[in-house]
Each structure stands twice: as structure tokens, then as C-alpha cells.
Coordinates of C-alpha atoms and ligand atoms in Angstrom, one line a residue:
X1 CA -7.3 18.3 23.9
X2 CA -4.1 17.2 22.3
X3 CA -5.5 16.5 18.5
X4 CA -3.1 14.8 15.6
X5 CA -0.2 16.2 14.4
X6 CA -0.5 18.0 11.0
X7 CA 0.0 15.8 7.8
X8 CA -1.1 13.1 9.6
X9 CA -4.5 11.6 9.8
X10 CA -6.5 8.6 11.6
X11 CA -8.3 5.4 9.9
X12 CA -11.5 5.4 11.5
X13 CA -14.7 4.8 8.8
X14 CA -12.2 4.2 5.9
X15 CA -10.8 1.1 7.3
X16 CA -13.3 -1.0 5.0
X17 CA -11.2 0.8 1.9
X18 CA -7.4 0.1 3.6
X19 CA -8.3 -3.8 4.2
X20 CA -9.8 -4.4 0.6
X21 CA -6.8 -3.0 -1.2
X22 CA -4.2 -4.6 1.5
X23 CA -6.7 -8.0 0.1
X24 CA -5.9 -7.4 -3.4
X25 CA -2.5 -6.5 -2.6
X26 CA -2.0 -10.1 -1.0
X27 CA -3.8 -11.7 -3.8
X28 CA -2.3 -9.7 -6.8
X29 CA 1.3 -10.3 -5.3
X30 CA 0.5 -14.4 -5.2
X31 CA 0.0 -14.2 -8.5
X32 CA 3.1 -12.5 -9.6
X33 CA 4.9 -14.9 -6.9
X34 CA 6.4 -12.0 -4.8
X35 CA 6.5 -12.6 -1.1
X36 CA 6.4 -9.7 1.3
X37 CA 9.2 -8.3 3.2
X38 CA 8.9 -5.7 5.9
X39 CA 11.7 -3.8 7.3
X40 CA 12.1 -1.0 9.9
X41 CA 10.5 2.4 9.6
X42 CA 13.2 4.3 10.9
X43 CA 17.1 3.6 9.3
X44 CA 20.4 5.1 9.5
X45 CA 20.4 9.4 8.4
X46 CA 23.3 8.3 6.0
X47 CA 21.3 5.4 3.9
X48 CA 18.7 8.1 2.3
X49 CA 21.5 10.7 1.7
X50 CA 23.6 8.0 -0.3
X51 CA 20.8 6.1 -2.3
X52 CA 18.1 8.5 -2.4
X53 CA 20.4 11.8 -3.5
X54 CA 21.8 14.3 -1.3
X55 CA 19.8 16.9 -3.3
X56 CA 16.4 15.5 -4.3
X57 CA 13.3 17.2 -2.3
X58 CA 13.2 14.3 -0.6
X59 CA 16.1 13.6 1.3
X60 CA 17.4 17.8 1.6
X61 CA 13.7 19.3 2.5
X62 CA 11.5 16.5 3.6
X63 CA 13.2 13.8 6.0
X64 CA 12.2 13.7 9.8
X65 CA 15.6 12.9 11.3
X66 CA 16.3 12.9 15.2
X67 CA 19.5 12.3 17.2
X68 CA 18.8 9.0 19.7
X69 CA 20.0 9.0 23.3
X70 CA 23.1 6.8 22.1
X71 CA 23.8 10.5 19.3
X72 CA 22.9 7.8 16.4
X73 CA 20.8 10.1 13.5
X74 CA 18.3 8.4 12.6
X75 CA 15.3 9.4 9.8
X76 CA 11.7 8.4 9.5
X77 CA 12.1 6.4 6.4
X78 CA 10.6 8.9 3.0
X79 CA 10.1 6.0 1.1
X80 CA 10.7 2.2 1.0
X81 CA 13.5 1.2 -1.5
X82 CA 16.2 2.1 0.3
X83 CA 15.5 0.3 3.0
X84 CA 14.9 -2.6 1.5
X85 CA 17.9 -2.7 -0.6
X86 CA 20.4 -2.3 2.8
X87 CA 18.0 -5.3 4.2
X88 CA 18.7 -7.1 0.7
X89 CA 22.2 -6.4 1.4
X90 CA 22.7 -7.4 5.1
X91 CA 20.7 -10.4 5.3
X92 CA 22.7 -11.6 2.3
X93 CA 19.4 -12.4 0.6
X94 CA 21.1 -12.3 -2.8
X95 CA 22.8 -15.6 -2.0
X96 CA 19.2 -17.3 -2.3
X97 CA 18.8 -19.9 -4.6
X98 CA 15.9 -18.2 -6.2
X99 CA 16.0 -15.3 -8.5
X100 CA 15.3 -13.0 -9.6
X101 CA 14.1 -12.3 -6.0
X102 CA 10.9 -10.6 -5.6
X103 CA 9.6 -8.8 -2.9
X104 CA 6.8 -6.7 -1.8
X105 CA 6.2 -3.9 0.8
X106 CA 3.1 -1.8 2.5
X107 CA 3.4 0.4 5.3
X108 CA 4.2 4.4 6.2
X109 CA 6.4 6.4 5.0
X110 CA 6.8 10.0 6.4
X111 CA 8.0 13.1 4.2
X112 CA 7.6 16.9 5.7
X113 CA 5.5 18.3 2.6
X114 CA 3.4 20.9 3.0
X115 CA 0.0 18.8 3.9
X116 CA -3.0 19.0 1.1
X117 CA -5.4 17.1 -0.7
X118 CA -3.9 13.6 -1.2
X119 CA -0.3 14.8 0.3
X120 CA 0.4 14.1 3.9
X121 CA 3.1 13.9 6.2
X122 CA 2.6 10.5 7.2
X123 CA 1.3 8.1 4.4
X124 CA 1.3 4.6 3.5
X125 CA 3.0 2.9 0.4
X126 CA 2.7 -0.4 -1.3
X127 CA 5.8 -1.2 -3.2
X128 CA 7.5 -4.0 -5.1
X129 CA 11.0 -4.5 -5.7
X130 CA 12.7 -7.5 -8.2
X131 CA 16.3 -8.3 -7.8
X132 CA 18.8 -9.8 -10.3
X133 CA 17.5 -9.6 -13.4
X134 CA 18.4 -6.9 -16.1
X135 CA 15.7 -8.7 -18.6
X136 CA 13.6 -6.3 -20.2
X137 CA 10.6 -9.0 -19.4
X138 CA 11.1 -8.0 -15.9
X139 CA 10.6 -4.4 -16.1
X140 CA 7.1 -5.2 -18.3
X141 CA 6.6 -7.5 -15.6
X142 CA 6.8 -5.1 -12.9
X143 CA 3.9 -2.4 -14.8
X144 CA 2.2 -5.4 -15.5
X145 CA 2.1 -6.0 -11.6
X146 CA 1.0 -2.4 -11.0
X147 CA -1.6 -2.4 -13.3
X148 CA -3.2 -5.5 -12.4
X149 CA -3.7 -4.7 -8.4
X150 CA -5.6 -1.3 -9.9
X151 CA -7.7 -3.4 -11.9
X152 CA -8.5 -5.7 -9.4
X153 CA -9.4 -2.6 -7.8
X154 CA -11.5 -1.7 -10.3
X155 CA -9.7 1.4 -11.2
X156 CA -10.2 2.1 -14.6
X157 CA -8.8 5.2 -17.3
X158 CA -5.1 4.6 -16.2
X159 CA -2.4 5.7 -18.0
X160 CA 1.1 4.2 -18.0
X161 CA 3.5 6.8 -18.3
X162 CA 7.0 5.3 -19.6
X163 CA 10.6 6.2 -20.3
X164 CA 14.2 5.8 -20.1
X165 CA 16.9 7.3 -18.4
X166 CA 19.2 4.8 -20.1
X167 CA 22.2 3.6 -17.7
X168 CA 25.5 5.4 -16.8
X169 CA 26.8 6.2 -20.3
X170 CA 23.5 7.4 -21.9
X171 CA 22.7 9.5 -18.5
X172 CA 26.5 11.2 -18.8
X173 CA 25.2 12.1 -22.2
X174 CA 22.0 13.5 -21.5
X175 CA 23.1 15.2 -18.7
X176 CA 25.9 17.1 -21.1
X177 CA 23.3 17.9 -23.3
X178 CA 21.0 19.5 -20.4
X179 CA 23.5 21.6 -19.1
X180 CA 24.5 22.9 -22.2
X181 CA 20.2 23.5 -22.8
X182 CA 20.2 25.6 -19.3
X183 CA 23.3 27.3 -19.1
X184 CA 21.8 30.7 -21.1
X185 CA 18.5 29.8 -18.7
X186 CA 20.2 29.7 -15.4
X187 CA 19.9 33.8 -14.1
X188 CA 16.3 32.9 -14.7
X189 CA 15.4 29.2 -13.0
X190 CA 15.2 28.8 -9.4
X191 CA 17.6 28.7 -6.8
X192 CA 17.1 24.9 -6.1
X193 CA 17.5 24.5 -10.1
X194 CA 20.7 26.7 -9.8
X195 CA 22.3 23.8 -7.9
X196 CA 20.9 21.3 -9.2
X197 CA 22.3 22.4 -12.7
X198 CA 26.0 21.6 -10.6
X199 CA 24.7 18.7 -8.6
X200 CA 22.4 16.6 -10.9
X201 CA 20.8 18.6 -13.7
X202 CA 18.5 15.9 -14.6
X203 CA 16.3 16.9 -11.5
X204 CA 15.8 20.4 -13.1
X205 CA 12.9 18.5 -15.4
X206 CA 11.5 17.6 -12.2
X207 CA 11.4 21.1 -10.6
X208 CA 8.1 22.0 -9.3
X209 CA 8.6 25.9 -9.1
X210 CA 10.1 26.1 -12.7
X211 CA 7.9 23.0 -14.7
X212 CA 6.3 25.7 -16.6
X213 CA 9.3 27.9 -18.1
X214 CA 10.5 28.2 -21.5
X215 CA 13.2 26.5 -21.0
X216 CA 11.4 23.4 -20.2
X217 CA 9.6 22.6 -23.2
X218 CA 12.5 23.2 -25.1
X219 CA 14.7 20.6 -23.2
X220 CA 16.3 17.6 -24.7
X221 CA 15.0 14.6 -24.2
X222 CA 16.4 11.2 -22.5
X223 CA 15.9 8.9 -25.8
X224 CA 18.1 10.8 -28.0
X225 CA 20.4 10.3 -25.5
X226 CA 20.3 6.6 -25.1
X227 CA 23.4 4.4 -26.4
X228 CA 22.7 1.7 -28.6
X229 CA 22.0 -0.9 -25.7
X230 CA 19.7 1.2 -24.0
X231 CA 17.8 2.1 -26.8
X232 CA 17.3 -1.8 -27.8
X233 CA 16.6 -2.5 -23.8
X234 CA 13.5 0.0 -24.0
X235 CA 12.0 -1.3 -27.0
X236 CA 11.9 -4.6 -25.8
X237 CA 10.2 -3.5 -22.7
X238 CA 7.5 -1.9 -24.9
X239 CA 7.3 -5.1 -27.2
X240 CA 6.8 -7.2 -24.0
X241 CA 4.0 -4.6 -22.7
X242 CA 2.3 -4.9 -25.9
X243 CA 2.2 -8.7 -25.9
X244 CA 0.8 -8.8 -22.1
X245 CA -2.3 -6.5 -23.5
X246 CA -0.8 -2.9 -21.3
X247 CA -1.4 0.5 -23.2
X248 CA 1.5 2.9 -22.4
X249 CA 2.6 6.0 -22.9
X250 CA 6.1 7.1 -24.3
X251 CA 6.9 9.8 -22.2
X252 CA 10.0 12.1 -23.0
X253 CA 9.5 14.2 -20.0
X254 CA 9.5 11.9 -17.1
X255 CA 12.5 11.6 -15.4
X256 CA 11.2 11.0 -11.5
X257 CA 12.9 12.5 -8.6
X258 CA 15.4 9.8 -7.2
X259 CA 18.9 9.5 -8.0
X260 CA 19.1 6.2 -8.2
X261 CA 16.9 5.2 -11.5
X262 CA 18.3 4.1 -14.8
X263 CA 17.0 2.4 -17.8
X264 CA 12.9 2.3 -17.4
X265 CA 10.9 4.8 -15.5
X266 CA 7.5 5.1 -15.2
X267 CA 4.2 6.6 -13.7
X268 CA 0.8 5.6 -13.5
X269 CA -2.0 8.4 -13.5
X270 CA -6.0 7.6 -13.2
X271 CA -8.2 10.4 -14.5
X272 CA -7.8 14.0 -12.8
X273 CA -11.6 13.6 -12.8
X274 CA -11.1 11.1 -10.0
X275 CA -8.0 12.6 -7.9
X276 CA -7.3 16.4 -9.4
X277 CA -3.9 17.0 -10.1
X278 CA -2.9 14.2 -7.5
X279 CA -3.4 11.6 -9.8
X280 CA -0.4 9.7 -9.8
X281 CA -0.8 7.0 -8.3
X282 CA 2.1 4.7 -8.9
X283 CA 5.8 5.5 -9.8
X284 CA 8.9 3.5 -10.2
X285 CA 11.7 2.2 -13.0
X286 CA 14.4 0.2 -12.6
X287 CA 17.9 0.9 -10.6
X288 CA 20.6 -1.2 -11.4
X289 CA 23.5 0.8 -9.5
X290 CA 21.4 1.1 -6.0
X291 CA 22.6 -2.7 -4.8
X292 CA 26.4 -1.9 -5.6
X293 CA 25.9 1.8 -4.3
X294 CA 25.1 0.4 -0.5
X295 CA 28.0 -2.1 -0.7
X296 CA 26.3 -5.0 -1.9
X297 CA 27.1 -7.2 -5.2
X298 CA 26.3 -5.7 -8.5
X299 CA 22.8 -6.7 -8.9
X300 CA 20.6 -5.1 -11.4
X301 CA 16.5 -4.2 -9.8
X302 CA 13.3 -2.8 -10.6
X303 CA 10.4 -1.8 -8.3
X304 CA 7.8 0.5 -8.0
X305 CA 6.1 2.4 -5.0
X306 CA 1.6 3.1 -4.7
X307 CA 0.2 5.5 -2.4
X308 CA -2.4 3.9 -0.8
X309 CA -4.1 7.3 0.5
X310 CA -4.5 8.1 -3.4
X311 CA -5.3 4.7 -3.8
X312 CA -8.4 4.8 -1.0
X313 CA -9.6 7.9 -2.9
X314 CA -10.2 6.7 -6.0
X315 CA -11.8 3.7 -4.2
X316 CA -14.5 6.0 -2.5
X317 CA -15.0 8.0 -5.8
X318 CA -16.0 4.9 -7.3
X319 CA -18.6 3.8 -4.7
X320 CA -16.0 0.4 -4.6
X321 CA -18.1 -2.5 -2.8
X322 CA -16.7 -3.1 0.7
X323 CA -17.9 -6.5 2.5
X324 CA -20.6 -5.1 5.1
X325 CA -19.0 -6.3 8.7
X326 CA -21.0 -8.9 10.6
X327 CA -21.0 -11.3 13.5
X328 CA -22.0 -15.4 13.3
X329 CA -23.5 -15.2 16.6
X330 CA -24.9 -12.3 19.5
X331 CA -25.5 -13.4 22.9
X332 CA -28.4 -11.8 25.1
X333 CA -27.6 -11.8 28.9
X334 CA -29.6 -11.5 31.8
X335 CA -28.2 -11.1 34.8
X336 CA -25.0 -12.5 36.6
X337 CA -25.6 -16.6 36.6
X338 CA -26.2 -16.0 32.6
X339 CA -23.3 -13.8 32.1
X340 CA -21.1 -16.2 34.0
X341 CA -22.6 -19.6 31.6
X342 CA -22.5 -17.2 28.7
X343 CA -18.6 -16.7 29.1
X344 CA -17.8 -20.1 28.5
X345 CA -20.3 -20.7 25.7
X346 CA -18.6 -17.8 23.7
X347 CA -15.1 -18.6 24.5
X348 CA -16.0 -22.4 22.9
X349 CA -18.0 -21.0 20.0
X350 CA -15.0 -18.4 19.4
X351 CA -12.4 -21.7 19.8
X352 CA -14.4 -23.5 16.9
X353 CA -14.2 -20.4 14.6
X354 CA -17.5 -18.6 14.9
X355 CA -17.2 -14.7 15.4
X356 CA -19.6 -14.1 18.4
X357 CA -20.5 -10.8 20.4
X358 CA -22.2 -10.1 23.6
X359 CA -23.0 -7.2 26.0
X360 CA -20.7 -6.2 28.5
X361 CA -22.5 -3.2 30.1
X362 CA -25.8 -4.4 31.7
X363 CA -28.0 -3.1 29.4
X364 CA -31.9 -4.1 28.9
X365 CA -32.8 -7.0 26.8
X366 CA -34.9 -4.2 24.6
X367 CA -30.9 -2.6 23.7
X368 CA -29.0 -5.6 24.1
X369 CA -31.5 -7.1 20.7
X370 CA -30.7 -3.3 19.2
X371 CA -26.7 -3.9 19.6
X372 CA -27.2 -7.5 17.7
X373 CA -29.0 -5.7 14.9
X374 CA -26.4 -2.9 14.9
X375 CA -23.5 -5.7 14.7
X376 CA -25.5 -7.7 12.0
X377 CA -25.4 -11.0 13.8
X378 CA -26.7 -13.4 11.8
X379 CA -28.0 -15.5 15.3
X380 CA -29.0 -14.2 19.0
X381 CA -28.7 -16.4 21.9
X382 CA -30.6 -15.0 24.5
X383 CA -29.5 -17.0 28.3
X384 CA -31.6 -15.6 31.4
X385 CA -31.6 -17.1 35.0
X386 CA -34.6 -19.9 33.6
X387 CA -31.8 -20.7 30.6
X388 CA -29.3 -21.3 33.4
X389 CA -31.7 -23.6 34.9
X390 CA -32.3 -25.5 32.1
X391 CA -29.2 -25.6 30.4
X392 CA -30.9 -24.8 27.3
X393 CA -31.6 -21.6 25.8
X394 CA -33.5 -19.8 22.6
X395 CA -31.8 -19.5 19.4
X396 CA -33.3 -16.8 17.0
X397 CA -32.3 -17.1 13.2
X398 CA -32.7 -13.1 12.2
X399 CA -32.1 -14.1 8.6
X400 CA -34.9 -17.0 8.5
X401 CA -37.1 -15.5 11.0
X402 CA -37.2 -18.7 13.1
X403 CA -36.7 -19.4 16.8
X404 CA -35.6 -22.5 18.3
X405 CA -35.0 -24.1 21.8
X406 CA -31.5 -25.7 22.1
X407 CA -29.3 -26.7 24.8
X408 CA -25.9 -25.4 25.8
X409 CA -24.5 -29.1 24.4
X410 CA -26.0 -28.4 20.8
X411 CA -25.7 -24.7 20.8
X412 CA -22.4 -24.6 18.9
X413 CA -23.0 -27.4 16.5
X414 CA -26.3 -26.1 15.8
X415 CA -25.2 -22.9 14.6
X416 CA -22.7 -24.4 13.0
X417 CA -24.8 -26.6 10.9
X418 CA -27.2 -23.7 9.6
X419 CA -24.2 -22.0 8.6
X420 CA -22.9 -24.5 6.1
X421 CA -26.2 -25.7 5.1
X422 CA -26.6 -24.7 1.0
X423 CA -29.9 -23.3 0.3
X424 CA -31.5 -21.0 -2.1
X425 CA -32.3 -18.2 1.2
X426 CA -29.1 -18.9 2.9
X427 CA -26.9 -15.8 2.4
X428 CA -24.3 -17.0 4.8
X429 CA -23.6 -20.2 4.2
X430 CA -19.8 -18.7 4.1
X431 CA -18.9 -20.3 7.6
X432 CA -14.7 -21.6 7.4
X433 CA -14.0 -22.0 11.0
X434 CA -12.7 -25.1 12.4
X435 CA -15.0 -27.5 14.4
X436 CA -13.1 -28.1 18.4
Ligands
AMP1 P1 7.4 8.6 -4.9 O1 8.0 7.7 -3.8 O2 7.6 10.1 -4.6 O3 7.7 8.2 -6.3 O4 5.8 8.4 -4.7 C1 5.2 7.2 -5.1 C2 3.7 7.4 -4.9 O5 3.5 7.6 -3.4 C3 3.1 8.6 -5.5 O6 2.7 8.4 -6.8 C4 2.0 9.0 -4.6 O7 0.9 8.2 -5.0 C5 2.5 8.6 -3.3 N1 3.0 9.7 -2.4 C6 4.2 10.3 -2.5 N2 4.2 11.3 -1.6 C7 3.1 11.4 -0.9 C8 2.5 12.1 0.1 N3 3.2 13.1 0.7 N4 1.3 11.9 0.6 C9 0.5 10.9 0.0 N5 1.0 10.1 -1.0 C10 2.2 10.3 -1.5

């Protein structure tokens, strides 16, 4: 048998969990007024290395990349804001007359990581991205986002984790400052860190082989580092944070992995009691160079990125109500004459918006009833030889317990009508289909 490839994983039972949170996601994203953007999964080699950083884990270890038949390299794309930006860019979307524009993203993204609990080589992401402003509203505005689709989720003990990187100046500085911290270090850091201290020494603080050496703890920190500007921009993202109700967390040691962040970065974690030491489950910040990096006009941005899979966890973890499935209508057949009527019955209930069933393998009346119970159909329309005859047939209400006799004319406005009638017993009166 050929089984899945490793890191990857199917959707079978958890389905239920992927469609409530790609629900919220559409409904939480109305609300901030972002609209959804979806671009390719695979992109140009040469689009990760020059926004994403030639050196980050990311790009150097993980990418998939493979060679086409026309010797173009392509890569699986590791994550979604590059790829939107070069989109951004090409489609000249920053000449819209609205902005700041604001879009939204959920699909895979594929990384080579060594596959454990809530890592995995293929995995899904739903981001945000805001273009053209450099408003300090807009980065609150952004967490704010984040934070309401997990409490529409129902996600509670989150914590915000927020910084800043500052912008060119104030990252020049800090990065001065942290090579002068790990020069006496270097003999002992690893050998990623030892080019990284050449590279981009900023990624050192993000090192997961060396997180716990002396050297760490002892490191300067981004905010000292921030010019006057910067500072005042990361204050007023906290002030607008506080006055939309958020808790966060100053953070001095989160830097994230990507190149291409300045100003405001942040993380959101749930509880280790719900996730282990997975438990971030949102990161972003803002990245004013990015747009201008990939040869579009100097436009400052902010976004973040969820993983669903993490996402899905702490939905299951916390018994999250799913909506059970269930059909509007099963139909019993008996033989050929019945299955033939029965086709054209279905296709016109189906037309006028009823979701309808029936058996398609000749089995007894005694397991075709057992399939409608197993789908949850709220009616069964049982249509033998006799009902062929007769043009009528027996409906049987298996909420109400009632049976009636109606004819093929009535059927669909029948069920129709008990749908949408309001009573006390109905459960279902949730019918939104479109009479023919
Ligand atoms: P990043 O793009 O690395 O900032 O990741 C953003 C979010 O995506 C993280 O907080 C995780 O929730 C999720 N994520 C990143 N890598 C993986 C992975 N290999 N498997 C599952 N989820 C991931």
C-alpha cells in the first residue's frame, strides 16, 4: 500500500474542526473588513531567498524546491507573505482607491521540519496582511484581529506576546550591540549562530540549539535600541491595545525568525496545558521594507500568520461544539420503476434547496431506514412499485413521529412547509433554500 508521505497528514473525522474555524475566519475577517486573497502555492526559488532571508531556517533548511521541465526552480511556498506581497506587487493592487488594503489568506504551506506533535511538513495557515499604513492603530488593529477569531473560537488563557524591532536605524543599532554581546561567546554557540553572527545576528536570539546558553539571557535587548520614533511608535500601539480591552505582554526577547520584520512583532501563545510547548499559535509584526524589497513602491504593512493544525487542537481539547451533519430529506427505494421516479423527485427537491439522500446500492428497505438514521434525515420518503402507481408516496417526519400520504406534486412543498413552520418542537425550522 502506498501510505502518505511523512509530515503530512489527511482530514478525515476532523473536518467538523477545519470548517468551524474556516466559519469564524470568514465572519471575523467581515468584521475587520478584510477580503480574502489567494495566490499560488508554488512561486519562484528566488522570491523566499530575497524576502524571507537567505539564512533563516526557513528558506536555507526547510523549502521543498524542484527544477520544472522548462529548468524554472520553483519552491513549495514555507509561508504566505511573500507571496502575497509579489501578488500585491504585480497586480498593481497598491493603485486601489482603497487603503489601507487589507487582505486575508488560508491554505498550505509546506516546510521540511522534522515532523512531531503539532509540526508537520505540510500544514495550513490563516494569515492577514494590511498594506499602506504605518499608523500605530493599525498594528493594534491587526492583534486585535488575531485575538478576536480565537475568541470566537472560544480559546481562552492567550497571551499576546509583543515587541519591537524598531526600523532600519534602531535594528543597525541593536545589531552592533549584539555582536559586540557574542563576540567573547562565539567559540561556544553553534555553527548556524557562527554565521548568523556575520549574516544577521539578530536571528541568534532565535536559535533553537543555543536558546538556553549564558549568553542568552544576558543579551541586549531591542527597546534600548529603538530611536526616538520607534520608541514613540510602540507605545502608541500599546495605548491603542489598551483602549480596545487586549492584555499583552512586553516581550524583550522576541525577535521572530524572518528577515523582513521591523517595528511591532508579536506572538500569541494559549496555555501549554492545552498544546505543550507548541503553543504558539499566532505570530506576525509589521514589515515596512518587504513591498520595496520585491520592487514595488515603498509601502509600509503588517500581517500575521495562525496555524490552523494548532488551531484544531486546541479546538478538540476544548470539546468545541461542532454542528452535527444532517440531511432535509432520505428517500427509500424499491426497485427499478421507484428508483427511476425517485431520480427526478431528488433532482427537483435538491433544485429548490433541500439537502436530500438516497440509496444507490440495492439494499433492503430494513438497511436503507438504518442509512436515513445514520445520515440524520430529518424526513424519509419511501417510493415502491404501488407509490409509482399512485403517484403518491409516504412521508415519515422522524423528528414528530408522524406519517403522512402525499403525492409526488406536493412532496417538495410539503417538506418544505414543515421546515419553516415555527413551533415550540421544531428543531429544524432552519430551512434557507430557494423555492423553484
Ligand atoms: P511562522 O510562519 O513560522 O511565524 O508560523 C506561524 C504559525 O504557523 C506558528 O505560530 C504555528 O502555529 C504555525 N506553524 C509554523 N510551522 C508549522 C509546522 N511545521 N507545522 C504546523 N504549524 C506550523
Amino acid at each position: 500500500m502506498i501510505r502518505r508521505m511523512k509530515g503530512t497528514y489527511d482530514i478525515t473525522d476532523d473536518i467538523g474542526y477545519y470548517k468551524a474555524i474556516e466559519k469564524q475566519i470568514e465572519r471575523v475577517s467581515k468584521l475587520f473588513n478584510f477580503k480574502e486573497i489567494r495566490t499560488p502555492h508554488f512561486e519562484a526559488r528566488e522570491l523566499f531567498h530575497r524576502s524571507v532571508g537567505e539564512d533563516t531556517d526557513i528558506v536555507s533548511k526547510e523549502t521543498y524546491d524542484f527544477e520544472d521541465r522548462g529548468g524554472r526552480i520553483n519552491t513549495l511556498r514555507p509561508e504566505g507573505t511573500a507571496g502575497i506581497v509579489r501578488a500585491f506587487n504585480e497586480n498593481k493592487l497598491y493603485a486601489s482607491n482603497i487603503s489601507p488594503q487589507k487582505y486575508y489568506y488560508y491554505g498550505s504551506m509546506f516546510r521540511y521540519e522534522r515532523p512531531q506533535k503539532g509540526r508537520f511538513r505540510e500544514f495550513r495557515q490563516f494569515g492577514a496582511e494590511s498594506f499602506g499604513s504605518n499608523h500605530p492603530s493599525m498594528d493594534a488593529e491587526i492583534i486585535a484581529y488575531a485575538a478576536t477569531l480565537l475568541k470566537a473560537l472560544k480559546i481562552k488563557d492567550i497571551t499576546v506576546h509583543l515587541n519591537s524591532l524598531g526600523d532600519k536605524t534602531s535594528k543597525a543599532n541593536f545589531e552592533k550591540a549584539l555582536k559586540a554581546h557574542f563576540q567573547p561567546h562565539l567559540d561556544s554557540l553553534c555553527k548556524d549562530c557562527k554565521n548568523r553572527y556575520e549574516e544577521n545576528p539578530l536571528r541568534i536570539l532565535d536559535c533553537k540549539v543555543d536558546k538556553n546558553h549564558e549568553s542568552m539571557q544576558s543579551a541586549p535587548k531591542t527597546v534600548d535600541y529603538l530611536t526616538d520614533a520607534d520608541k514613540a511608535h510602540f507605545e502608541s500601539v500599546q495605548a491603542y491595545l489598551k483602549s480596545a480591552n487586549i492584555d499583552v505582554v512586553v516581550d524583550h526577547n522576541l525577535v521572530r525568525g524572518l528577515d523582513y520584520y521591523t517595528h511591532t512583532v508579536f506572538e500569541i501563545k494559549v496555555s501549554e496545558d492545552l498544546l505543550g510547548s507548541q503553543n504558539a499559535i499566532c505570530g506576525g509584526g509589521r514589515y515596512n521594507n518587504l513591498v520595496e524589497t520585491l520592487d514595488g513602491p515603498p509601502t509600509p504593512a503588517v500581517g500575521f500568520a495562525f496555524g490552523v493544525e494548532r488551531l484544531v487542537v486546541a479546538l478538540k481539547e476544548n470539546d468545541y461544539p461542532l454542528s452535527e451533519d444532517y440531511l432535509h430529506v432520505y428517500v427509500l427505494v424499491m426497485g427499478e420503476q421507484a428508483r427511476l421516479n425517485a431520480a427526478w423527485l431528488i433532482q427537483r427537491m435538491r433544485m429548490g434547496g433541500l439537502m436530500v439522500d438516497t440509496d444507490y446500492t440495492e439494499r433492503s428497505m430494513k438497511a436503507q431506514f438504518k442509512q436515513s438514521a445514520n445520515h440524520n434525515a430529518r424526513f424519509v420518503a419511501i417510493i415502491g412499485d404501488k407509490e409509482v402507481e399512485e403517484g403518491a408516496l409516504n412521508l415519515k417526519d422522524q423528528q414528530l413521529n408522524t406519517e403522512e400520504r402525499v403525492s409526488f406534486n406536493d412532496l417538495y412543498v410539503t417538506i418544505v412547509d414543515k421546515l419553516t413552520q415555527k413551533r415550540s418542537d421544531c428543531q429544524d425550522c432552519d430551512y434557507k433554500g430557494e423555492s423553484q
